């Protein structure tokens, strides 16, 4: 990468995390995230509450990011922000803030696609983490996204598969809700799955053509299964929770791995990079490692703080676009359904 001395501030506010990060060339100097606890009470993100919390958090979060990076705002070369996709009310807070700050400092503004950023997070300079070579396949799996993307270059990528209904993180969270677990349920299902038998119960996998995914049918199948079993034994969930979690996780991972197998076959690309909160899952990490042995894959998982929603990934895209001179106008608008 360039030997110039470039400082960029990245701002992320697409969903329920208000985040800011300073990058110096390709290296992250600070990565601050204010996660909104308020949504836990509601079992999911409440858009109206999310935008209000962004409004409260954005100034202190940006302030902290600059402070931790030990630079002043006058040293910044550009402001990068998430333009979309995401919740409109949330995006507007980060977008307006970034535009005003860039205007006030008289420096370039860089708009960033959140889904591209999840993928390009792999290009942050970080010791112990290899960068995938082009072309590679990226699978972004979180509470809001499930996509397989063919990446030919930093800015040349195409979605080759995506969910037609729920995201994979939602499959974890909604299953958890059925089982009476707190929100988000993914981490607890993962923990319990490690203590249970993944083959205790079978759930049929959805049949979706090609590389697309569907998770809503699985959620319904789990709901009916639990209702039936609880009718026969009111303590069914309590007595078998680890086995139920293990079986659900096993099914979900099977769905993801089947599609990855198909994608590698169709594209003949065996480098696979994953991102998004669900990439923390121990089962998916193991399945990817197994894929290295079984199918000759090389897999890449970024540092955890760069894989959930964060601003470091926005800052790295900001840096890469800055090097290209690819800036946004002040008239740029947030876009809730922005595509890759
Ligand atoms: O990327 P993220 O922090 O936020 C977005 O959704 O964009 O991802 C959160 C999602 C939630 O659905 C959560 O349940 C899931 O990631 N998750 C996990 C694990 N850790 C987080 N799912 C399964 N296993 C985990 N260990
Ligand atoms: Zn995300």
GROMACS .gro file of C-alpha atoms and ligand atoms in nm:
model
  367
    1UNK     CA    1   0.000   0.000   0.000
    2UNK     CA    2   0.096   0.366  -0.027
    3UNK     CA    3   0.378   0.511   0.176
    4UNK     CA    4   0.191   0.839   0.216
    5UNK     CA    5   0.078   0.951   0.558
    6UNK     CA    6  -0.300   0.934   0.532
    7UNK     CA    7  -0.539   0.961   0.826
    8UNK     CA    8  -0.905   0.880   0.768
    9UNK     CA    9  -1.200   0.882   1.006
   10UNK     CA   10  -1.461   0.613   0.944
   11UNK     CA   11  -1.817   0.645   1.074
   12UNK     CA   12  -2.071   0.359   1.089
   13UNK     CA   13  -2.436   0.395   1.193
   14UNK     CA   14  -2.633   0.159   0.970
   15UNK     CA   15  -2.809  -0.046   1.236
   16UNK     CA   16  -2.779  -0.041   1.615
   17UNK     CA   17  -2.407   0.025   1.666
   18UNK     CA   18  -2.266   0.377   1.661
   19UNK     CA   19  -1.902   0.342   1.564
   20UNK     CA   20  -1.601   0.553   1.470
   21UNK     CA   21  -1.248   0.455   1.380
   22UNK     CA   22  -0.926   0.623   1.271
   23UNK     CA   23  -0.704   0.449   1.019
   24UNK     CA   24  -0.347   0.552   0.941
   25UNK     CA   25  -0.266   0.417   0.596
   26UNK     CA   26  -0.388   0.055   0.630
   27UNK     CA   27  -0.350   0.029   1.007
   28UNK     CA   28  -0.626   0.089   1.259
   29UNK     CA   29  -0.538   0.338   1.536
   30UNK     CA   30  -0.875   0.332   1.712
   31UNK     CA   31  -1.198   0.139   1.678
   32UNK     CA   32  -1.477   0.262   1.906
   33UNK     CA   33  -1.824   0.106   1.915
   34UNK     CA   34  -2.121   0.208   2.128
   35UNK     CA   35  -2.362  -0.085   2.114
   36UNK     CA   36  -2.721  -0.004   2.196
   37UNK     CA   37  -2.841  -0.221   2.485
   38UNK     CA   38  -3.192  -0.076   2.466
   39UNK     CA   39  -3.297  -0.327   2.195
   40UNK     CA   40  -3.242  -0.630   2.419
   41UNK     CA   41  -3.564  -0.549   2.606
   42UNK     CA   42  -3.757  -0.573   2.278
   43UNK     CA   43  -3.595  -0.888   2.139
   44UNK     CA   44  -3.479  -0.707   1.823
   45UNK     CA   45  -3.369  -0.372   1.686
   46UNK     CA   46  -3.632  -0.097   1.715
   47UNK     CA   47  -3.548   0.151   1.433
   48UNK     CA   48  -3.692   0.459   1.603
   49UNK     CA   49  -3.491   0.394   1.920
   50UNK     CA   50  -3.179   0.316   1.716
   51UNK     CA   51  -3.174   0.656   1.543
   52UNK     CA   52  -3.227   0.838   1.871
   53UNK     CA   53  -2.939   0.649   2.032
   54UNK     CA   54  -2.711   0.726   1.733
   55UNK     CA   55  -2.795   1.092   1.780
   56UNK     CA   56  -2.684   1.071   2.144
   57UNK     CA   57  -2.375   0.860   2.079
   58UNK     CA   58  -2.220   0.998   1.765
   59UNK     CA   59  -2.038   1.301   1.909
   60UNK     CA   60  -1.878   1.118   2.205
   61UNK     CA   61  -1.791   0.815   1.989
   62UNK     CA   62  -1.613   1.025   1.725
   63UNK     CA   63  -1.441   1.224   1.999
   64UNK     CA   64  -1.316   0.903   2.161
   65UNK     CA   65  -1.194   0.760   1.830
   66UNK     CA   66  -0.980   1.071   1.768
   67UNK     CA   67  -0.858   1.073   2.126
   68UNK     CA   68  -0.757   0.706   2.120
   69UNK     CA   69  -0.580   0.756   1.787
   70UNK     CA   70  -0.405   1.051   1.948
   71UNK     CA   71  -0.472   1.285   1.657
   72UNK     CA   72  -0.672   1.605   1.618
   73UNK     CA   73  -0.950   1.640   1.362
   74UNK     CA   74  -0.735   1.888   1.170
   75UNK     CA   75  -0.494   1.604   1.087
   76UNK     CA   76  -0.764   1.405   0.902
   77UNK     CA   77  -0.743   1.373   0.523
   78UNK     CA   78  -1.098   1.250   0.465
   79UNK     CA   79  -1.421   1.138   0.635
   80UNK     CA   80  -1.565   0.803   0.531
   81UNK     CA   81  -1.920   0.705   0.627
   82UNK     CA   82  -2.171   0.426   0.569
   83UNK     CA   83  -2.414   0.535   0.299
   84UNK     CA   84  -2.615   0.209   0.309
   85UNK     CA   85  -2.764  -0.045   0.320
   86UNK     CA   86  -2.930  -0.021   0.660
   87UNK     CA   87  -3.207   0.149   0.854
   88UNK     CA   88  -3.280   0.490   0.703
   89UNK     CA   89  -3.315   0.673   1.035
   90UNK     CA   90  -2.984   0.528   1.153
   91UNK     CA   91  -2.799   0.597   0.827
   92UNK     CA   92  -2.915   0.958   0.825
   93UNK     CA   93  -2.741   1.032   1.154
   94UNK     CA   94  -2.397   0.911   1.037
   95UNK     CA   95  -2.441   1.055   0.688
   96UNK     CA   96  -2.539   1.403   0.807
   97UNK     CA   97  -2.266   1.406   1.069
   98UNK     CA   98  -1.999   1.298   0.819
   99UNK     CA   99  -2.111   1.553   0.561
  100UNK     CA  100  -2.103   1.838   0.812
  101UNK     CA  101  -1.765   1.739   0.951
  102UNK     CA  102  -1.606   1.707   0.606
  103UNK     CA  103  -1.760   2.040   0.507
  104UNK     CA  104  -1.638   2.210   0.823
  105UNK     CA  105  -1.285   2.073   0.785
  106UNK     CA  106  -1.289   2.128   0.409
  107UNK     CA  107  -1.167   1.774   0.336
  108UNK     CA  108  -1.304   1.502   0.103
  109UNK     CA  109  -1.602   1.288   0.190
  110UNK     CA  110  -1.599   0.917   0.100
  111UNK     CA  111  -1.922   0.716   0.084
  112UNK     CA  112  -1.898   0.349   0.176
  113UNK     CA  113  -2.123   0.052   0.106
  114UNK     CA  114  -2.163  -0.140   0.434
  115UNK     CA  115  -2.165  -0.481   0.261
  116UNK     CA  116  -1.845  -0.406   0.070
  117UNK     CA  117  -1.693  -0.289   0.397
  118UNK     CA  118  -1.764  -0.622   0.570
  119UNK     CA  119  -1.563  -0.783   0.290
  120UNK     CA  120  -1.282  -0.530   0.266
  121UNK     CA  121  -1.227  -0.552   0.644
  122UNK     CA  122  -0.998  -0.839   0.542
  123UNK     CA  123  -0.756  -0.580   0.402
  124UNK     CA  124  -0.690  -0.404   0.731
  125UNK     CA  125  -0.322  -0.445   0.823
  126UNK     CA  126  -0.327  -0.670   1.126
  127UNK     CA  127  -0.050  -0.896   1.248
  128UNK     CA  128  -0.137  -1.263   1.229
  129UNK     CA  129  -0.417  -1.214   0.976
  130UNK     CA  130  -0.356  -1.293   0.609
  131UNK     CA  131  -0.529  -1.101   0.334
  132UNK     CA  132  -0.716  -1.312   0.080
  133UNK     CA  133  -0.580  -1.307  -0.278
  134UNK     CA  134  -0.808  -1.206  -0.568
  135UNK     CA  135  -1.032  -1.360  -0.678
  136UNK     CA  136  -1.194  -1.493  -0.361
  137UNK     CA  137  -1.540  -1.573  -0.230
  138UNK     CA  138  -1.673  -1.372   0.063
  139UNK     CA  139  -1.956  -1.498   0.280
  140UNK     CA  140  -2.107  -1.227   0.498
  141UNK     CA  141  -2.320  -1.373   0.776
  142UNK     CA  142  -2.482  -1.161   1.047
  143UNK     CA  143  -2.811  -1.059   1.202
  144UNK     CA  144  -2.888  -0.849   0.898
  145UNK     CA  145  -2.706  -1.016   0.610
  146UNK     CA  146  -2.640  -1.348   0.440
  147UNK     CA  147  -2.453  -1.317   0.112
  148UNK     CA  148  -2.195  -1.495  -0.096
  149UNK     CA  149  -1.996  -1.249  -0.304
  150UNK     CA  150  -1.741  -1.311  -0.575
  151UNK     CA  151  -1.461  -1.058  -0.521
  152UNK     CA  152  -1.238  -0.994  -0.821
  153UNK     CA  153  -1.083  -0.674  -0.692
  154UNK     CA  154  -1.140  -0.415  -0.418
  155UNK     CA  155  -1.421  -0.252  -0.611
  156UNK     CA  156  -1.517  -0.523  -0.852
  157UNK     CA  157  -1.743  -0.767  -0.674
  158UNK     CA  158  -2.075  -0.933  -0.743
  159UNK     CA  159  -2.333  -1.100  -0.523
  160UNK     CA  160  -2.375  -1.460  -0.640
  161UNK     CA  161  -2.606  -1.575  -0.362
  162UNK     CA  162  -2.814  -1.424  -0.084
  163UNK     CA  163  -3.101  -1.495   0.149
  164UNK     CA  164  -3.451  -1.467   0.010
  165UNK     CA  165  -3.597  -1.413   0.360
  166UNK     CA  166  -3.429  -1.414   0.704
  167UNK     CA  167  -3.057  -1.361   0.763
  168UNK     CA  168  -2.864  -1.645   0.924
  169UNK     CA  169  -2.818  -1.447   1.248
  170UNK     CA  170  -3.196  -1.408   1.260
  171UNK     CA  171  -3.228  -1.786   1.230
  172UNK     CA  172  -3.017  -1.816   1.546
  173UNK     CA  173  -3.198  -1.532   1.724
  174UNK     CA  174  -3.551  -1.642   1.633
  175UNK     CA  175  -3.477  -2.004   1.726
  176UNK     CA  176  -3.342  -1.875   2.056
  177UNK     CA  177  -3.661  -1.681   2.114
  178UNK     CA  178  -3.867  -1.997   2.066
  179UNK     CA  179  -3.646  -2.163   2.327
  180UNK     CA  180  -3.686  -1.872   2.569
  181UNK     CA  181  -3.327  -1.750   2.536
  182UNK     CA  182  -3.234  -1.381   2.554
  183UNK     CA  183  -3.156  -1.158   2.253
  184UNK     CA  184  -2.933  -1.199   2.061
  185UNK     CA  185  -2.936  -1.574   2.111
  186UNK     CA  186  -2.653  -1.671   1.873
  187UNK     CA  187  -2.373  -1.671   2.131
  188UNK     CA  188  -2.573  -1.879   2.383
  189UNK     CA  189  -2.684  -2.132   2.122
  190UNK     CA  190  -2.318  -2.163   2.023
  191UNK     CA  191  -2.210  -2.220   2.385
  192UNK     CA  192  -2.477  -2.479   2.451
  193UNK     CA  193  -2.424  -2.648   2.115
  194UNK     CA  194  -2.072  -2.735   2.224
  195UNK     CA  195  -2.220  -2.940   2.511
  196UNK     CA  196  -2.493  -3.111   2.311
  197UNK     CA  197  -2.545  -3.379   2.047
  198UNK     CA  198  -2.578  -3.220   1.700
  199UNK     CA  199  -2.760  -3.524   1.568
  200UNK     CA  200  -3.017  -3.552   1.849
  201UNK     CA  201  -3.292  -3.395   1.635
  202UNK     CA  202  -3.320  -3.360   1.260
  203UNK     CA  203  -3.454  -3.051   1.086
  204UNK     CA  204  -3.500  -3.061   0.713
  205UNK     CA  205  -3.287  -2.815   0.520
  206UNK     CA  206  -3.470  -2.570   0.292
  207UNK     CA  207  -3.458  -2.640  -0.079
  208UNK     CA  208  -3.353  -2.323  -0.253
  209UNK     CA  209  -3.207  -2.326  -0.600
  210UNK     CA  210  -2.857  -2.211  -0.677
  211UNK     CA  211  -2.660  -2.013  -0.425
  212UNK     CA  212  -2.951  -1.840  -0.251
  213UNK     CA  213  -3.050  -1.910   0.108
  214UNK     CA  214  -3.376  -1.936   0.298
  215UNK     CA  215  -3.408  -1.956   0.676
  216UNK     CA  216  -3.771  -1.875   0.750
  217UNK     CA  217  -3.890  -2.233   0.693
  218UNK     CA  218  -3.636  -2.366   0.941
  219UNK     CA  219  -3.764  -2.128   1.208
  220UNK     CA  220  -4.121  -2.254   1.150
  221UNK     CA  221  -4.006  -2.618   1.157
  222UNK     CA  222  -3.832  -2.556   1.490
  223UNK     CA  223  -4.141  -2.381   1.629
  224UNK     CA  224  -4.373  -2.672   1.537
  225UNK     CA  225  -4.123  -2.928   1.667
  226UNK     CA  226  -4.093  -2.750   2.003
  227UNK     CA  227  -4.472  -2.703   2.035
  228UNK     CA  228  -4.527  -3.073   1.968
  229UNK     CA  229  -4.261  -3.190   2.213
  230UNK     CA  230  -4.364  -2.948   2.488
  231UNK     CA  231  -4.720  -3.075   2.462
  232UNK     CA  232  -4.596  -3.426   2.541
  233UNK     CA  233  -4.344  -3.310   2.802
  234UNK     CA  234  -4.369  -2.957   2.946
  235UNK     CA  235  -4.003  -2.979   3.057
  236UNK     CA  236  -3.879  -3.080   2.713
  237UNK     CA  237  -3.682  -2.759   2.644
  238UNK     CA  238  -3.521  -2.748   2.987
  239UNK     CA  239  -3.423  -3.115   2.981
  240UNK     CA  240  -3.281  -3.111   2.629
  241UNK     CA  241  -3.165  -2.755   2.570
  242UNK     CA  242  -2.804  -2.837   2.481
  243UNK     CA  243  -2.908  -3.107   2.233
  244UNK     CA  244  -3.169  -2.878   2.076
  245UNK     CA  245  -2.914  -2.598   2.038
  246UNK     CA  246  -2.656  -2.837   1.893
  247UNK     CA  247  -2.906  -2.973   1.642
  248UNK     CA  248  -3.022  -2.626   1.532
  249UNK     CA  249  -2.663  -2.505   1.493
  250UNK     CA  250  -2.566  -2.820   1.303
  251UNK     CA  251  -2.853  -2.765   1.058
  252UNK     CA  252  -2.769  -2.398   1.002
  253UNK     CA  253  -2.399  -2.471   0.947
  254UNK     CA  254  -2.491  -2.749   0.706
  255UNK     CA  255  -2.693  -2.502   0.500
  256UNK     CA  256  -2.402  -2.254   0.485
  257UNK     CA  257  -2.140  -2.516   0.402
  258UNK     CA  258  -2.354  -2.677   0.131
  259UNK     CA  259  -2.385  -2.341  -0.045
  260UNK     CA  260  -2.014  -2.270  -0.009
  261UNK     CA  261  -1.937  -2.608  -0.162
  262UNK     CA  262  -2.162  -2.525  -0.455
  263UNK     CA  263  -2.012  -2.176  -0.491
  264UNK     CA  264  -1.655  -2.308  -0.499
  265UNK     CA  265  -1.760  -2.566  -0.756
  266UNK     CA  266  -1.936  -2.311  -0.978
  267UNK     CA  267  -1.659  -2.050  -0.965
  268UNK     CA  268  -1.357  -2.274  -0.919
  269UNK     CA  269  -1.241  -2.033  -0.646
  270UNK     CA  270  -1.121  -2.195  -0.325
  271UNK     CA  271  -1.023  -1.892  -0.118
  272UNK     CA  272  -1.309  -1.815   0.120
  273UNK     CA  273  -1.328  -1.512   0.347
  274UNK     CA  274  -1.606  -1.478   0.602
  275UNK     CA  275  -1.736  -1.179   0.792
  276UNK     CA  276  -2.032  -1.063   1.005
  277UNK     CA  277  -2.124  -1.144   1.365
  278UNK     CA  278  -2.211  -1.510   1.296
  279UNK     CA  279  -1.850  -1.574   1.191
  280UNK     CA  280  -1.781  -1.583   1.567
  281UNK     CA  281  -1.966  -1.916   1.579
  282UNK     CA  282  -1.736  -2.197   1.688
  283UNK     CA  283  -1.918  -2.452   1.472
  284UNK     CA  284  -1.882  -2.252   1.150
  285UNK     CA  285  -1.514  -2.190   1.227
  286UNK     CA  286  -1.459  -2.562   1.273
  287UNK     CA  287  -1.654  -2.643   0.957
  288UNK     CA  288  -1.436  -2.402   0.758
  289UNK     CA  289  -1.121  -2.561   0.898
  290UNK     CA  290  -1.258  -2.902   0.804
  291UNK     CA  291  -1.321  -2.763   0.455
  292UNK     CA  292  -0.951  -2.682   0.427
  293UNK     CA  293  -0.873  -3.050   0.482
  294UNK     CA  294  -1.163  -3.199   0.291
  295UNK     CA  295  -1.201  -2.966  -0.006
  296UNK     CA  296  -0.867  -2.785  -0.032
  297UNK     CA  297  -1.014  -2.450   0.075
  298UNK     CA  298  -0.810  -2.167   0.223
  299UNK     CA  299  -1.027  -1.975   0.466
  300UNK     CA  300  -0.994  -1.627   0.617
  301UNK     CA  301  -1.165  -1.501   0.931
  302UNK     CA  302  -1.085  -1.142   1.033
  303UNK     CA  303  -1.009  -1.027   1.385
  304UNK     CA  304  -1.339  -1.036   1.575
  305UNK     CA  305  -1.365  -0.660   1.633
  306UNK     CA  306  -1.349  -0.608   1.256
  307UNK     CA  307  -1.618  -0.863   1.177
  308UNK     CA  308  -1.924  -0.744   1.371
  309UNK     CA  309  -2.059  -0.401   1.273
  310UNK     CA  310  -1.769  -0.160   1.322
  311UNK     CA  311  -1.618   0.157   1.176
  312UNK     CA  312  -1.270   0.016   1.111
  313UNK     CA  313  -1.413  -0.159   0.805
  314UNK     CA  314  -1.560   0.174   0.691
  315UNK     CA  315  -1.223   0.343   0.746
  316UNK     CA  316  -1.031   0.084   0.538
  317UNK     CA  317  -1.272   0.130   0.247
  318UNK     CA  318  -1.236   0.505   0.296
  319UNK     CA  319  -0.862   0.467   0.267
  320UNK     CA  320  -0.878   0.247  -0.044
  321UNK     CA  321  -1.120   0.487  -0.214
  322UNK     CA  322  -0.913   0.786  -0.105
  323UNK     CA  323  -0.612   0.639  -0.287
  324UNK     CA  324  -0.831   0.615  -0.598
  325UNK     CA  325  -0.953   0.973  -0.558
  326UNK     CA  326  -1.306   0.835  -0.543
  327UNK     CA  327  -1.492   1.097  -0.337
  328UNK     CA  328  -1.858   1.177  -0.272
  329UNK     CA  329  -2.031   1.511  -0.330
  330UNK     CA  330  -2.195   1.701  -0.046
  331UNK     CA  331  -2.525   1.618  -0.215
  332UNK     CA  332  -2.479   1.244  -0.149
  333UNK     CA  333  -2.777   1.082   0.026
  334UNK     CA  334  -2.810   0.779   0.252
  335UNK     CA  335  -2.956   0.479   0.073
  336UNK     CA  336  -3.134   0.210   0.280
  337UNK     CA  337  -3.125  -0.045  -0.002
  338UNK     CA  338  -2.785   0.028  -0.150
  339UNK     CA  339  -2.654  -0.274  -0.348
  340UNK     CA  340  -2.302  -0.401  -0.395
  341LIG     O1  341  -2.253  -0.843   1.277
  341LIG     P1  342  -2.343  -0.835   1.396
  341LIG     O2  343  -2.282  -0.797   1.528
  341LIG     O3  344  -2.458  -0.733   1.371
  341LIG     C1  345  -2.541  -0.737   1.258
  341LIG     O4  346  -2.640  -0.814   1.264
  341LIG     O5  347  -2.513  -0.668   1.157
  341LIG     O6  348  -2.415  -0.977   1.410
  341LIG     C2  349  -2.504  -1.005   1.513
  341LIG     C3  350  -2.561  -1.143   1.489
  341LIG     C4  351  -2.673  -1.180   1.585
  341LIG     O7  352  -2.776  -1.239   1.510
  341LIG     C5  353  -2.609  -1.280   1.678
  341LIG     O8  354  -2.698  -1.374   1.731
  341LIG     C6  355  -2.508  -1.346   1.587
  341LIG     O9  356  -2.457  -1.241   1.507
  341LIG     N1  357  -2.397  -1.410   1.660
  341LIG     C7  358  -2.377  -1.542   1.663
  341LIG     C8  359  -2.264  -1.564   1.744
  341LIG     N2  360  -2.218  -1.443   1.788
  341LIG     C9  361  -2.301  -1.349   1.734
  341LIG     N3  362  -2.444  -1.642   1.605
  341LIG    C10  363  -2.400  -1.765   1.625
  341LIG     N4  364  -2.293  -1.796   1.702
  341LIG    C11  365  -2.222  -1.699   1.764
  341LIG     N5  366  -2.116  -1.729   1.840
  342LIG    ZN1  367  -2.325  -0.549   0.908
   0.00000   0.00000   0.00000
